[in-house]
Short mmCIF file of C-alpha atoms and ligand atoms in Angstrom, two decimals:
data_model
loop_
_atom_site.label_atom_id
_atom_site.label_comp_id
_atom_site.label_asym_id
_atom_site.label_seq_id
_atom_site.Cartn_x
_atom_site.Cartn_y
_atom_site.Cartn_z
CA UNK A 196 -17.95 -17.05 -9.90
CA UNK A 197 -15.37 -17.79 -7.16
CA UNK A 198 -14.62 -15.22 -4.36
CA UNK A 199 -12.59 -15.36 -1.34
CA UNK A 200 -14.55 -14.07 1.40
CA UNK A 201 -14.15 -14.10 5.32
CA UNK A 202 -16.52 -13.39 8.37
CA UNK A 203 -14.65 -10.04 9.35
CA UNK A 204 -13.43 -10.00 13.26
CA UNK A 205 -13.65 -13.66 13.07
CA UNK A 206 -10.26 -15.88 12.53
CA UNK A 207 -9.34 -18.67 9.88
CA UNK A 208 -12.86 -18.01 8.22
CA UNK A 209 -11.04 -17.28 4.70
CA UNK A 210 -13.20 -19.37 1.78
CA UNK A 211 -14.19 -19.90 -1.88
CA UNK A 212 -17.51 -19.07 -1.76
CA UNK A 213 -19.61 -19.30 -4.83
CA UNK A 214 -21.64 -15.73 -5.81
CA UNK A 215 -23.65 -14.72 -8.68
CA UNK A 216 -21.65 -13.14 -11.62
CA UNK A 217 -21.94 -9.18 -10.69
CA UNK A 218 -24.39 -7.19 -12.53
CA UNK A 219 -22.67 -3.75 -13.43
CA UNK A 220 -24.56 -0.83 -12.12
CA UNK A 221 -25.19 2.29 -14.45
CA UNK A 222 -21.67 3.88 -15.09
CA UNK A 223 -19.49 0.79 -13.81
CA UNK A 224 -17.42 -1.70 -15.69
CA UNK A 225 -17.35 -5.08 -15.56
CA UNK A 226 -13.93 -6.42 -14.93
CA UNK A 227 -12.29 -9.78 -15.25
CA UNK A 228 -9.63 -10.44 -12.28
CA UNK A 229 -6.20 -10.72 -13.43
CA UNK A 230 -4.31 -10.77 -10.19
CA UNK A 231 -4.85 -9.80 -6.23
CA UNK A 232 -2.03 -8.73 -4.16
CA UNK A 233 -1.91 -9.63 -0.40
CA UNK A 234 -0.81 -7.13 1.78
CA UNK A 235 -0.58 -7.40 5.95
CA UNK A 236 -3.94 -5.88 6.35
CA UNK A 237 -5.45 -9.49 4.39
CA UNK A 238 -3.72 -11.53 6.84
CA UNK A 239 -4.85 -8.83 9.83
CA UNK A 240 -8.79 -9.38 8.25
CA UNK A 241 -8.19 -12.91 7.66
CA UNK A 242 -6.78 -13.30 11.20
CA UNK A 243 -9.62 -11.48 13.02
CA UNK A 244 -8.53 -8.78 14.07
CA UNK A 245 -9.74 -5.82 11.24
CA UNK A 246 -12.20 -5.71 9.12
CA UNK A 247 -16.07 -4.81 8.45
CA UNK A 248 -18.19 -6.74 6.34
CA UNK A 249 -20.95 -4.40 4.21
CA UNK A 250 -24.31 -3.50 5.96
CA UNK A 251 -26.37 -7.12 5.65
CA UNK A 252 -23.70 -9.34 5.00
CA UNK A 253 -21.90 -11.70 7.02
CA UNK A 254 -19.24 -12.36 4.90
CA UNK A 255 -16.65 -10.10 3.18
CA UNK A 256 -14.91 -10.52 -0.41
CA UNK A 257 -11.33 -9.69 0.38
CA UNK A 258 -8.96 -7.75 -1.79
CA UNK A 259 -8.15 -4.32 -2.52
CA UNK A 260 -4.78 -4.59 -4.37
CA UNK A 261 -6.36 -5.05 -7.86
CA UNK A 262 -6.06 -5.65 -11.37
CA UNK A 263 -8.36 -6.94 -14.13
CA UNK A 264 -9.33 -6.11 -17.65
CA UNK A 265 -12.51 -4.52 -18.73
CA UNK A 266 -15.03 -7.37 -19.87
CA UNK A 267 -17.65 -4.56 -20.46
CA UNK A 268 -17.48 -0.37 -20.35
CA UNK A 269 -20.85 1.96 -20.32
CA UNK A 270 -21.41 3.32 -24.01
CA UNK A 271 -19.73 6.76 -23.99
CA UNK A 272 -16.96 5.83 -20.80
CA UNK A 273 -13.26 6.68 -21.57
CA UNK A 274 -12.50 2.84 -21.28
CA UNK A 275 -13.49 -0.18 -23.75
CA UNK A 276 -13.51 -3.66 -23.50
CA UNK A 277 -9.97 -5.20 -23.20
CA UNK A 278 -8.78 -2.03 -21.17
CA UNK A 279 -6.16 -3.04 -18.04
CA UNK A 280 -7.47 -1.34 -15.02
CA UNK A 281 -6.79 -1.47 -11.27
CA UNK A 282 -9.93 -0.20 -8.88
CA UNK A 283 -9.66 2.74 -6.19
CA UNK A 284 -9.60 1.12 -2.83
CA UNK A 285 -11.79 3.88 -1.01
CA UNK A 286 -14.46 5.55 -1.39
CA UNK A 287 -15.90 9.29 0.59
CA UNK A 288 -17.46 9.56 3.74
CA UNK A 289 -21.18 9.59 1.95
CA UNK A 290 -21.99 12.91 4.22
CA UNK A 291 -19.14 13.92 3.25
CA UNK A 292 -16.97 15.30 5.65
CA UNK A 293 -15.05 18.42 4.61
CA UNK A 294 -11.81 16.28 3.47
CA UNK A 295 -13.83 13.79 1.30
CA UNK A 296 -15.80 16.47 -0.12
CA UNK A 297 -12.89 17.98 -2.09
CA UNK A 298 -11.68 14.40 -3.48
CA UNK A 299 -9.11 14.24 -0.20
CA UNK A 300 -11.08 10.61 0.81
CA UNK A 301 -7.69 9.07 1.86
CA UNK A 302 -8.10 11.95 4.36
CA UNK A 303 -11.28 11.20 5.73
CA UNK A 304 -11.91 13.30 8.72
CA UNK A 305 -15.28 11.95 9.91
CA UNK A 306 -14.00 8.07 9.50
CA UNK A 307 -16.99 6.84 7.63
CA UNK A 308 -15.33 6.43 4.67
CA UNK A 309 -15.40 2.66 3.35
CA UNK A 310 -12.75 0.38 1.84
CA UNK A 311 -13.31 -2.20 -0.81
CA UNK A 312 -12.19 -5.43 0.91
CA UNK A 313 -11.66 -4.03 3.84
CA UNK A 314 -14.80 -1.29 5.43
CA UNK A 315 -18.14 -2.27 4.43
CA UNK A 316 -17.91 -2.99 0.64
CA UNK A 317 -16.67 -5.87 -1.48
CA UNK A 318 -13.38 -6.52 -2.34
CA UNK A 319 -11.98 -7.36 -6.15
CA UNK A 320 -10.60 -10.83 -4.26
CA UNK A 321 -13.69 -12.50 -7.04
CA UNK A 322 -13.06 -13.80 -10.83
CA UNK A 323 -15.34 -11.27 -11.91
CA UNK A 324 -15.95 -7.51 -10.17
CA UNK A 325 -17.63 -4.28 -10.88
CA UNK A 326 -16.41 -0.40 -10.42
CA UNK A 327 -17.70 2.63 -10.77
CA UNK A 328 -16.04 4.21 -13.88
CA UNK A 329 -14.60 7.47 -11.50
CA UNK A 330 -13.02 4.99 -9.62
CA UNK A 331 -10.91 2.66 -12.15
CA UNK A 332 -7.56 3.63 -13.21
CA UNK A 333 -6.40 2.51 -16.60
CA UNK A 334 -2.57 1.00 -16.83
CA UNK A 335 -0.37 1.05 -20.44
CA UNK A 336 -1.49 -2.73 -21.59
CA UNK A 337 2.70 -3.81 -20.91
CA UNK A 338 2.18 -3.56 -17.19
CA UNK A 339 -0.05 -6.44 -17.16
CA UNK A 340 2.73 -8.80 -15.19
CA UNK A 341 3.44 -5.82 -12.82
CA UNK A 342 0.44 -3.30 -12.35
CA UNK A 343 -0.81 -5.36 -9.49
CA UNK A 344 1.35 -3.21 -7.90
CA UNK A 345 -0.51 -0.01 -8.61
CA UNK A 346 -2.10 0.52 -5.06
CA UNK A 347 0.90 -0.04 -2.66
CA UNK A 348 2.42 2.34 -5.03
CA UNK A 349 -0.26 4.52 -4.81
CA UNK A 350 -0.12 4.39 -0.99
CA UNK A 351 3.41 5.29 -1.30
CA UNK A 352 2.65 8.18 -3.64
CA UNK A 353 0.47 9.61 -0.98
CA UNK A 354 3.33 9.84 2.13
CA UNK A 355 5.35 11.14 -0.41
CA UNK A 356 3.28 13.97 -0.76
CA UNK A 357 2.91 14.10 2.31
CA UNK A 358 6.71 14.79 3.00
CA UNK A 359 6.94 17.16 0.38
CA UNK A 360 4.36 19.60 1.97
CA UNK A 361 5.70 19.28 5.07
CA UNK A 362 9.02 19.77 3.80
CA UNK A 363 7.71 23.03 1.97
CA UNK A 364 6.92 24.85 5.26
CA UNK A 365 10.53 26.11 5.15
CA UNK A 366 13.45 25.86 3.02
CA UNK A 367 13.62 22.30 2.23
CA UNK A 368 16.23 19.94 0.34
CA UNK A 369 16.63 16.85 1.16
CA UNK A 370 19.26 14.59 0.36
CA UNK A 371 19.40 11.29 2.42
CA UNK A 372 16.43 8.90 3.15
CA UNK A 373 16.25 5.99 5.23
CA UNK A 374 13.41 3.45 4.90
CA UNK A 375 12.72 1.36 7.71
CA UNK A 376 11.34 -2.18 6.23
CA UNK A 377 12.14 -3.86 2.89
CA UNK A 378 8.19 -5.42 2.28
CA UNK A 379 6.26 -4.10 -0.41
CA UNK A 380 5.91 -0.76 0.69
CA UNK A 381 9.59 -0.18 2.03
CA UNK A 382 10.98 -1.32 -1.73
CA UNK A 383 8.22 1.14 -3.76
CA UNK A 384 9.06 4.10 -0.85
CA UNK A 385 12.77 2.95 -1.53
CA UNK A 386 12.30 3.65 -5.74
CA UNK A 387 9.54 6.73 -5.75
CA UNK A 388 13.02 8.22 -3.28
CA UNK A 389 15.66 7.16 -5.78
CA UNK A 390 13.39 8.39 -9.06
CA UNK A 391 13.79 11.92 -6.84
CA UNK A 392 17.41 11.83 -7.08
CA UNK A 393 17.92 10.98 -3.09
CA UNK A 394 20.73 9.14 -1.41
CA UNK A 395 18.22 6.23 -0.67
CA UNK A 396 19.23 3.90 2.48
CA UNK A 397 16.89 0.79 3.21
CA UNK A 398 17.46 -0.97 6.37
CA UNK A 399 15.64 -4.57 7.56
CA UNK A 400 16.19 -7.42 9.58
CA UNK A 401 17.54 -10.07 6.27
CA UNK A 402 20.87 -10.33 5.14
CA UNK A 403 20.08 -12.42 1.95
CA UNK A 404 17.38 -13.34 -0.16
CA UNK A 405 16.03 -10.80 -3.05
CA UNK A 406 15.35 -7.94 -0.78
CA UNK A 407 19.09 -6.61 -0.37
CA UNK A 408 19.32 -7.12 -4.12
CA UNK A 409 16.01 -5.31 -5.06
CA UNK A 410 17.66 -2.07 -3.24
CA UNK A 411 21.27 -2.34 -4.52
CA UNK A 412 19.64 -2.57 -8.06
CA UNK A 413 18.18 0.74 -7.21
CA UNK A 414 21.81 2.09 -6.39
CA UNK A 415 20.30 2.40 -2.92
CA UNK A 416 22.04 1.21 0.32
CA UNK A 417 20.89 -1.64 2.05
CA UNK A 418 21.62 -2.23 6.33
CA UNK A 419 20.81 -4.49 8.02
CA UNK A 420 22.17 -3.27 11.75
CA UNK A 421 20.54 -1.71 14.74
CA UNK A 422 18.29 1.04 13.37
CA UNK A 423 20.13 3.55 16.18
CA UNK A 424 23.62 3.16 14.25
CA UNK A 425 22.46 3.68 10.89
CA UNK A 426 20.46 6.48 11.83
CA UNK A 427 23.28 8.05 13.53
CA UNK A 428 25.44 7.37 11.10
CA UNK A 429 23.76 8.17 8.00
CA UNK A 430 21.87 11.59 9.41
CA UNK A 431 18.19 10.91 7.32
CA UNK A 432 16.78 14.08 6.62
CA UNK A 433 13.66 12.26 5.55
CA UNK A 434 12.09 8.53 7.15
CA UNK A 435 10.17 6.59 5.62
CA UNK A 436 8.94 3.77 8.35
CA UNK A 437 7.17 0.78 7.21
CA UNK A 438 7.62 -2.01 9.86
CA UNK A 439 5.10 -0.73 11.75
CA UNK A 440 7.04 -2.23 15.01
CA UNK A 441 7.03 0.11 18.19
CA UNK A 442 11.25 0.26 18.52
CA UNK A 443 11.93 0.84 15.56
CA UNK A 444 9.97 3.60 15.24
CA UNK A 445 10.90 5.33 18.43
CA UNK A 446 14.25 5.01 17.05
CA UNK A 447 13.40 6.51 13.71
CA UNK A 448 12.27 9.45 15.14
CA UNK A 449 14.55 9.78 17.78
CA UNK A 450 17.60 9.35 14.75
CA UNK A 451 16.78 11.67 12.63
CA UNK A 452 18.59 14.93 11.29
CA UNK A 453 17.32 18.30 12.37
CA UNK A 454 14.53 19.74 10.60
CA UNK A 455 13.62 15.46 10.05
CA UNK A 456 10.33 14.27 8.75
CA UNK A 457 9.37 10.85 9.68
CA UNK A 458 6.08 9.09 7.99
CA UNK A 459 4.93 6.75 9.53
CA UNK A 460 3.00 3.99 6.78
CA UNK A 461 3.08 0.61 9.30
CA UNK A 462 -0.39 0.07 10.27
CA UNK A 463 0.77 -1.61 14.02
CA UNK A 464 -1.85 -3.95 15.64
CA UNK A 465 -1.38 -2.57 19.85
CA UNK A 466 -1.08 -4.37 22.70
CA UNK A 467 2.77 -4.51 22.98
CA UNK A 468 3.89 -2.00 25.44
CA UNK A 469 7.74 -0.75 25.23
CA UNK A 470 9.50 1.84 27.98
CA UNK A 471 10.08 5.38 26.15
CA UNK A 472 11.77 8.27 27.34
CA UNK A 473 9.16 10.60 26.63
CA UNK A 474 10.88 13.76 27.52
CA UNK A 475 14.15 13.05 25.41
CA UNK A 476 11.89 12.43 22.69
CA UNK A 477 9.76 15.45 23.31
CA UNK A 478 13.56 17.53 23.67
CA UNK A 479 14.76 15.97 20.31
CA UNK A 480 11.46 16.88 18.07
CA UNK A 481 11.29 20.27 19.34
CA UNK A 482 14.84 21.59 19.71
CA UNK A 483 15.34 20.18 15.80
CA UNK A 484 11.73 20.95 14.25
CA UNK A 485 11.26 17.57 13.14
CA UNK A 486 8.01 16.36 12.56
CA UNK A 487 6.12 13.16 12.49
CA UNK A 488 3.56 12.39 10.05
CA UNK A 489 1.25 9.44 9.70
CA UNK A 490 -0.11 8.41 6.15
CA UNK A 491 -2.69 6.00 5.23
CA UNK A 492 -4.61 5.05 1.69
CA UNK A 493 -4.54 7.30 -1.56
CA UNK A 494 -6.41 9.34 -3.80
CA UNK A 495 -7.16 9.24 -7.32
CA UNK A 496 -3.88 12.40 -7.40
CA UNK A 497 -2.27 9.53 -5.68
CA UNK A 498 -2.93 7.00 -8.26
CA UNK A 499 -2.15 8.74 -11.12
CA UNK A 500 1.61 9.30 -9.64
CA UNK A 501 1.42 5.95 -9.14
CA UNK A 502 0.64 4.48 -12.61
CA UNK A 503 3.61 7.69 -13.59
CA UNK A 504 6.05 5.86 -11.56
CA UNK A 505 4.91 2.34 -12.39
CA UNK A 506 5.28 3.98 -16.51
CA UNK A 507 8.67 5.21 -15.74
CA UNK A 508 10.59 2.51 -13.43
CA UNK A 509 11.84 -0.74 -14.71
CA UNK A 510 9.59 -3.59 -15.08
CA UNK A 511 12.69 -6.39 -14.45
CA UNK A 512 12.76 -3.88 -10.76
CA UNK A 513 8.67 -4.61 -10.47
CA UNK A 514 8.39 -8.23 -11.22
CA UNK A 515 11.27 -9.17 -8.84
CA UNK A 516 9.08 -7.44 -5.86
CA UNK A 517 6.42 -10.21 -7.16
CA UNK A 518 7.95 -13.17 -5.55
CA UNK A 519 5.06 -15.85 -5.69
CA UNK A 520 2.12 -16.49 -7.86
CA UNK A 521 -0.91 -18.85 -6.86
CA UNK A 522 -3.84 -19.63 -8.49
CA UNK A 523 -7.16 -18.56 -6.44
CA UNK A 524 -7.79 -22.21 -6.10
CA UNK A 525 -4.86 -22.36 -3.90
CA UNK A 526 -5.00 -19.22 -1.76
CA UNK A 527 -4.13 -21.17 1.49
CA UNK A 528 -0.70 -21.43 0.36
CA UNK A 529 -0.18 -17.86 -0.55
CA UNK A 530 -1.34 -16.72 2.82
CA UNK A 531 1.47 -18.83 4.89
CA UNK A 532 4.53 -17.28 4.80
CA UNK A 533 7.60 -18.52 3.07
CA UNK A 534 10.98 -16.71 3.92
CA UNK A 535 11.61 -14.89 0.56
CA UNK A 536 8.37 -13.66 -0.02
CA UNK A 537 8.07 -9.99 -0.57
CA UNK A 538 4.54 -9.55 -2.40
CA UNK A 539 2.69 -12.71 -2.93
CA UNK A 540 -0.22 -12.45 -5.58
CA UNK A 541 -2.75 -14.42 -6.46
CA UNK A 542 -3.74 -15.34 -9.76
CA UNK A 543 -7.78 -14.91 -10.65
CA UNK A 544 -7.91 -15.97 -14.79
C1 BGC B 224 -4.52 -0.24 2.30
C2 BGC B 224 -5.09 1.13 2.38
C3 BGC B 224 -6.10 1.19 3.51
C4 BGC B 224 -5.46 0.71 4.79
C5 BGC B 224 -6.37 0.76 6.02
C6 BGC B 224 -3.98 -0.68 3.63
O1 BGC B 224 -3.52 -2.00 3.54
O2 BGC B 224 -3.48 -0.29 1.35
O3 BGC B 224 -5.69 1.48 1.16
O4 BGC B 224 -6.57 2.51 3.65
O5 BGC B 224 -4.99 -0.60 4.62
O6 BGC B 224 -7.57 0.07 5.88
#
């Protein structure tokens, strides 16, 4: 079978590399690849700079936003042949560490949890892959155009959560959000915010292509000014930033409304340095009891809001997010950027 596989911490070493057809373990499925997303930490592995390839390999298969169908299910699993399913991306620190232990992986305190296609295990980037039965998710057979979709919305799911308990240490009800970024993850924060009933504001740097339309479609607000004026003007209660870049989230958190919760979702590469005014920003968080929260990955809680959401929303919504589709044979193409992309898939039947 094909796989697309890179030397991890090494750049422009994406392939097709032949491998044997996988052999499923006791209590895994064998799964047929449908479709692979690629997200910005692909192009951060396939650019060198993240990445970990398992123990005794040199090469990684890429790809952790999956979806396949079941070729073959253990006797006695809740899935059969045929079954749509999308594979957990992580998997417990094998100690485990106290986090892990309780099924809180994404919240891995000891950091040797592992990542298909991205921390020491194989990706679902191949034609053919395997996963442990605990860690598949079955999707409703009609979200086979769409359910590639599953994990960023799962990853969304989480720093929703996330909010929400923060929000709960006190009385708590929000009305406004602002997300900062209209990728992937900015669009699902921007619907998982208006399926809560929120006044939903999306701000990015594009004033055309399908991004402004993917938000006013959600009766959301789209800007696409200085992130200081819309902050000031629109007072978030809650922030949802998923640019990742420096200003804009010292801005975020500097803008918010008192009592604000910012969640931070960007993962930034460093090495840009930007002058802050530390003690205004200090001033700001602790004279309105705003907080700042990072949130990375998802649990299987996580997924099944996920899938909910995915159930719920409108698949026209979901397949405009999907912007290109490339065969495998052809992944060069999906990996350089065109200026409408939002998610960019690859196709693995
Ligand atoms: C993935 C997460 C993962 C994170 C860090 C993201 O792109 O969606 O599942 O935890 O990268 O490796």
């Amino acid at each position: 079978m094909r796989a697309l596989t890179v030397v991890p911490r090494r750049a422009d070493t994406a392939t097709l590399t032949d491998l044997p057809d996988p052999t499923p373990g006791d209590g895994e499925l064998l799964v047929e690849g449908v479709t692979l997303g690629i997200c910005g930490t692909d192009k951060e592995i396939i650019q060198g700079g993240y990445g970990w390839a398992p123990s005794g390999s040199e090469r990684l298969v890429l790809g952790h936003e999956s979806l396949g169908r079941v070729r073959h299910a253990p006797p006695g699993s809740d899935f059969a042949a045929g079954d749509l399913v999308v594979g957990v991306v992580r998997r417990p620190d094998p100690v485990p560490c106290g986090a892990c232990a309780r099924g809180e992986f994404d919240m891995c305190r000891s950091g040797r949890y592992t990542e298909r296609g991205i921390k020491e295990r194989d990706g679902y980037g191949s034609e053919l892959w395997t996963v442990e039965t605990e860690y598949a998710v079955r999707l409703d057979p009609s979200l086979e155009h769409v359910g590639v979709l599953m994990e960023p919305t799962s990853v969304v799911a989480k720093a929703w959560e996330q909010v929400d308990k923060v929000g709960a240490r006190s009385w708590y009800d929000p009305k406004t959000v602002l997300v900062t970024g209209a990728g992937p993850i900015g669009l699902l924060a921007a619907l998982l915010g208006a399926q809560r009933g929120l006044d939903v504001h999306v701000l990015d740097r594009v004033t055309d292509g399908p991004k402004p339309e993917a938000v006013t479609t959600l009766g959301a607000t789209y800007h696409s000014g200085p992130v200081t004026e819309v902050a000031e003007k629109i007072q978030p209660d809650v922030v949802i930033e998923a640019t990742g870049v420096g200003q804009v989230v010292l801005d975020v958190i500097n803008g918010t409304a008192a009592y604000g919760i910012v969640c931070l979702t960007g993962v930034s590469s460093g090495g840009r340095t930007i002058p802050v005014d530390a003690g205004a920003t200090n001033r700001d968080l602790v004279l309105e009891n705003d907080v700042v929260i990072g949130s990375v990955n998802a649990n299987l809680r996580h997924y099944t809001a996920a899938a909910h959401a995915l159930a719920t929303a409108d698949r026209d919504w979901f397949d405009r997010l999907i912007t290109r589709r490339v065969p495998l044979s052809r992944f060069g193409d999906a990996l350089t950027p065109r200026r409408d992309d939002i998610k960019v898939v690859l196709t693995l039947d």
